[in-house]
Amino acid sequence: MYFLTGWPRRLLCPLRSEEEPFHIQPSSQRFYFAVLSETQLSIWFSRPSVLIVSYIESAKAAAQFGFYQKAEWKPDDSMIAVATAKGYILLFDVLGGGDDKYLYEPVYPRGSTRVKVTPGYKEEQCAPALSLEMKKPVDLEAPITSLQSLQEDLLVCTADGYLHVLHWDGLGSNGRKAICLTTIPFSLDLQSARGGPSLDLEGVYIRCMEYCLTLDGFAVVLSDGRLGFITPLSNTITADQLQGVWAADVTDGTCVAVNNKYRLMAFGCASGSVLVYMIDTTTGSMQLSHKLELTPKHYPDTYNKTGPVKLICWSPDYSVAMVTWERGGLSLWSVFGAHLICTLGEDFAYRSDGTKKDPIKISSMSWGAEGYHLWVLPNKQERRRQEEQQQQQQQEEGVVQEEEEEMVTPPPSSLQAGILQFHFIKSALTVNPCTSNQEQVLLHGEDRLYLTCGDPTQVNNTSDTHPHTHLHPHDGSPLHHSPNPDSSLSQGLSTLLGHKHWHVVQIHSTYLESNWPIRFAAIDTAGQCMAVAGRRGFAHYSLFTRKWKLFGNITQEQNMTVTGGLAWWNDFVVVACYNFIDQQEQLRLYQRSTNLDNAFASVTKLHSDTLLLNVFRDMVILFRADCSICLYSIERRNDSPHPTASVELLQETGITLKAPQQACMAESIMLNLAGQLIMLQRDRSGPQVREKETPANSKKLLPFCPPVVLAQCVENVWTTCRSNKKKRHLLEALWLSCGEAGMKVWLPLFPRDHRKPHSFLSRRIMLPFHINIYPLAVLFEDALVLGATNETVLYDGLQGSSEPLEALFPYCTVERTSQIYLHHILRQLLVRNLGEQALMLAQSCASLPYFPHVMELMVHVVLEEEATSREPIPDPLLPTVAKFITEFPLFLQTIVHCARKTEYALWNYLFAAVGNPKDLFEECLMAQDLDTAASYLIILQNMEVPAVSRQHATLLFNTALEQGKWDLCRHMIRFLKAIGSGEMETPPPTPTTQEPSSTGGFEFFRNRSISLSQSADSIATGKFNLQKTFSMPSGPSVKGRDVECAENMYIDMMLWRHARHLLEQVRLRDLGCFSAQLGFELIGWLCRERNRVARIEDFVSALKRLHKDFLWPFPVIPVGSLSSPLKNGRCRTVLSTRLLKSQSADSLLNSDMDTAPPQAAPTNHTWLDGLGQRAKDIDTASSAHSNQHSPQTHDAFLSLLTNKVEEYSVGSATDLTENQFGGGRRLDDG
């Protein structure tokens, strides 16, 4: 849409005058601007923005006519009418300075091809030298309230209740007539005009009036604040041929502006809001479409303090409206109410030190050509107030010397009021809504393009992104052949969302200087080629070559103008243009790789003016001025040295086809007419004939059904012709942007299990949803909406005694943004009991990286709405959403993440729908998700008594110890200590809302609540029983140091028990890691356990376990024969060339080796030193061997371990043997 950029520019009038401009009026093409002060009429040129001529009224004439008030241009820009305070209309002829007289001319270097080659070419580059000549004034004998130009007539409203019709060229007695307002009948609608209620218009006059071409009538604001619409019943405006309708219940109207494209009337009100009305086509009554108003949610301090609406200005393309109020400020809305910009909040209203700025008051404003500039005239009081502030500050600073005053005081020219010129960039969709590429955001300013594509080499080196892309032999750019409809051409997240920076392309200056302003812009499917069209001709650009292509023959460029837009079809530019030489509408296709010349173009003559052009697959669709639709087929031909395209007419509305082989390519046509989305579908109600039974020469395309209105208030439409069987819902949907109503999606509904489909309309459903950005593009497969937003930057260096008006505004930039929408669609489907469709859609998107966030958002939005509702909800949706999420493995994580981001007061409502958090905690343990279970401890800590939290924390602690989750174990120790630090046996009043830390684990929050890591690691599967855990009694009577000692003892007991368990299984490596990670006092504990768990019953099994844990090789059998121990009374001889492996060694070779490096353990003492000694029992806890196996008698032969691990340093076989049986060296030597 429209976005503000940079700082406003201030245009100063070179003529010094005490008068300040207060009214600005653009010409029909907005190339000239008439600026009024009290006795001066000035004409400014748009590019360059310079003053051309000024007419200053004499003092005698000013006393006779009064001060200037309003101005209006004749449609052909040849005359200007000025209304004065004493009821006079002053008419001025705008005269040119001759063929060779220009105020400013471009200077070209010698040999330049940009010379005058066609009539009127030079006038389009130069600022002309104009003159003003006043004609005979017309006295209307009453104050003038409004001026309106209408073809050859000038309509003037006066305060005595009359509507005067003046002819521009015949202002004698025959060229003037007056219509009294009281003679015009007003009613609520045209049906009751003859007998219904009518307005009493005695003493009432028209305050403001504007003509709407598409509605063929006048929108008026009466002096009593009522709103009305006057329709002429015939081609002539006479008293008996006018009929009026008025809007009920509105009496505070102030101003009006009409939208010809969307057939809307925007009325400003004294309340500060703008009421947008439409005309009902059946009754002729005025119906309220929507409102433009500031909301207390976004502007709580200023939404009701703006004062009455002063001015409303629609942009030249009628896609946005700028509004200003009596108390100052500017605000921009889209045509159907999406709020874009407001200067009454954020950096526009506050300085960097927090002080509030006074909003700038505006006396008049107007859009420039194509909406790239907004010309604003500040109010008179603004400059006077600024000058007073400057003088006061200078007096305080004591600047009294004349020399210093000359240096410090700005020159008078900088103090006089100028024109503020705001700069805008806008979306290409506002004027050229073609669908050749709807996944790229393309913005264009007056001299540059902004697009969101990524690196072109990255895009084309990706084989799955463009499977049908080949490099052109001349420039290395891609040639895009007709893609397979089943293939996906989405550029993907990496390309479109890789960064937030724009790719800015400067439009060629040679093309701009003679064809400014840029009117249309389009980008190809790959996002690598762009085309722009200005006043004449067009040009295109390639990101690969970084070059523009212009017409080599300037005459060809200047002899055509693009009328219906332009689009890309593969590597062809498709334009609907008007040929000035042949005076003919044409459809042209230019190949991108060839020179831009008509000799290489495919030209098709058209029989009517083209309003809109679009490309669908291999078809061109034209919407013409006579409201007819033409379909053309395009076919690429390579029979010549340069590829060409052949165009053939397929069908006009209701006409037999000439190319029936293309019948399947257009099943329906979508058309956005004045905000109403209309669908024309093939009529299949008649008898159907099989293709085999129909001769090839007699095939006919089916006619179209009568149009059907799908939606209203539609600003933009997105669809794609690609197909993807895995994501049919997203790719076959129709996406709509509807202003303040947000977005809508016309979603297809697919039957499951190959059921019989329903009729067409019942297979789709329209779902509305709101987003926080203005949508500019849709990534279909990625379920994302792309957009842009205005960001502001404040600069303190511009503040001071001489702060200019333009410095009151911050510097504006445009940032890329995106938003997910999938949770809105899933929720809407669940509300409508379409759970199967929601499940199919969600499963197709489960692989998206942000799918877990989608689930969280859906739960969070429904929870916030239902739990905070003041009225009971008869059919709550949260249980349905909870049941829906259980179909995905993310259920447990989704619930706990949502709960921790929600207020504690809503937890009971949440867990009443999803289940008891204790049960969910156990499910996390069963599902091998310890980190999610740790997150549920936060929930239990705040919802249950400490005893329950300790019980579940103990179970999780033991499980984390067994699985070696040392970070989680450390945080669980602190968590258990926090539980027993003097808590009462009641849940705390408020829960934590702290987010998960980046490092993971628990952290204290207000000495109570702890945040946990959200990462998920797998653990061994097993079942858990809460009753097997230890529990320490705690209560309000145990306090202080006793509680701390009891908690420490409780934790130590769990640590001792785990250490015994490791030592029982001779898992010395795990015991070392356990001690190092948790700071366990291993030496003293081993001393206490030397005669209990540390006693070895089966030395062979223990030795094999050590080799397995530390990946030590077994000793090599020496050369020669060895005698084995006696077995069954026999002595066995083993040959030296044969290696026999023990049962333990075989199992070791077949098992998976742990490649993690061993952790160092305390080695000051050895647990084998005192195996025969007895010591006193220090610990009274039980240390029985629950899973001790009796030693097995078998032959044990040491063999070489074949799969060595090089990361470990191991000793020789002799050293190992000495270590194992000598007892004089440590086991972990080497």
mmCIF file of C-alpha atoms in Angstrom, residues 1104 1108 1114 1139-1153 1195 1197 1199-1203:
data_model
loop_
_atom_site.group_PDB
_atom_site.id
_atom_site.type_symbol
_atom_site.label_atom_id
_atom_site.label_comp_id
_atom_site.label_asym_id
_atom_site.label_seq_id
_atom_site.Cartn_x
_atom_site.Cartn_y
_atom_site.Cartn_z
ATOM 1 C CA LYS A 1104 35.015 -56.892 31.918
ATOM 2 C CA LYS A 1108 33.552 -52.005 28.392
ATOM 3 C CA PHE A 1114 42.053 -56.754 26.261
ATOM 4 C CA LEU A 1139 42.356 -66.312 19.879
ATOM 5 C CA LEU A 1140 39.488 -67.387 22.061
ATOM 6 C CA LYS A 1141 37.083 -64.804 23.313
ATOM 7 C CA SER A 1142 35.143 -64.967 26.523
ATOM 8 C CA GLN A 1143 31.403 -64.617 26.678
ATOM 9 C CA SER A 1144 31.799 -61.090 28.015
ATOM 10 C CA ALA A 1145 34.140 -60.115 25.199
ATOM 11 C CA ASP A 1146 31.716 -61.386 22.586
ATOM 12 C CA SER A 1147 28.924 -59.340 24.027
ATOM 13 C CA LEU A 1148 31.207 -56.349 24.136
ATOM 14 C CA LEU A 1149 32.075 -56.643 20.466
ATOM 15 C CA ASN A 1150 28.434 -56.882 19.490
ATOM 16 C CA SER A 1151 27.249 -53.951 21.593
ATOM 17 C CA ASP A 1152 27.156 -50.271 20.716
ATOM 18 C CA MET A 1153 30.141 -48.380 22.018
ATOM 19 C CA ASP A 1195 36.615 -69.954 31.276
ATOM 20 C CA PHE A 1197 40.542 -65.799 28.217
ATOM 21 C CA SER A 1199 41.686 -61.385 23.660
ATOM 22 C CA LEU A 1200 42.470 -58.292 21.612
ATOM 23 C CA LEU A 1201 39.592 -55.819 21.171
ATOM 24 C CA THR A 1202 39.217 -55.447 17.425
ATOM 25 C CA ASN A 1203 37.286 -52.184 17.224
#
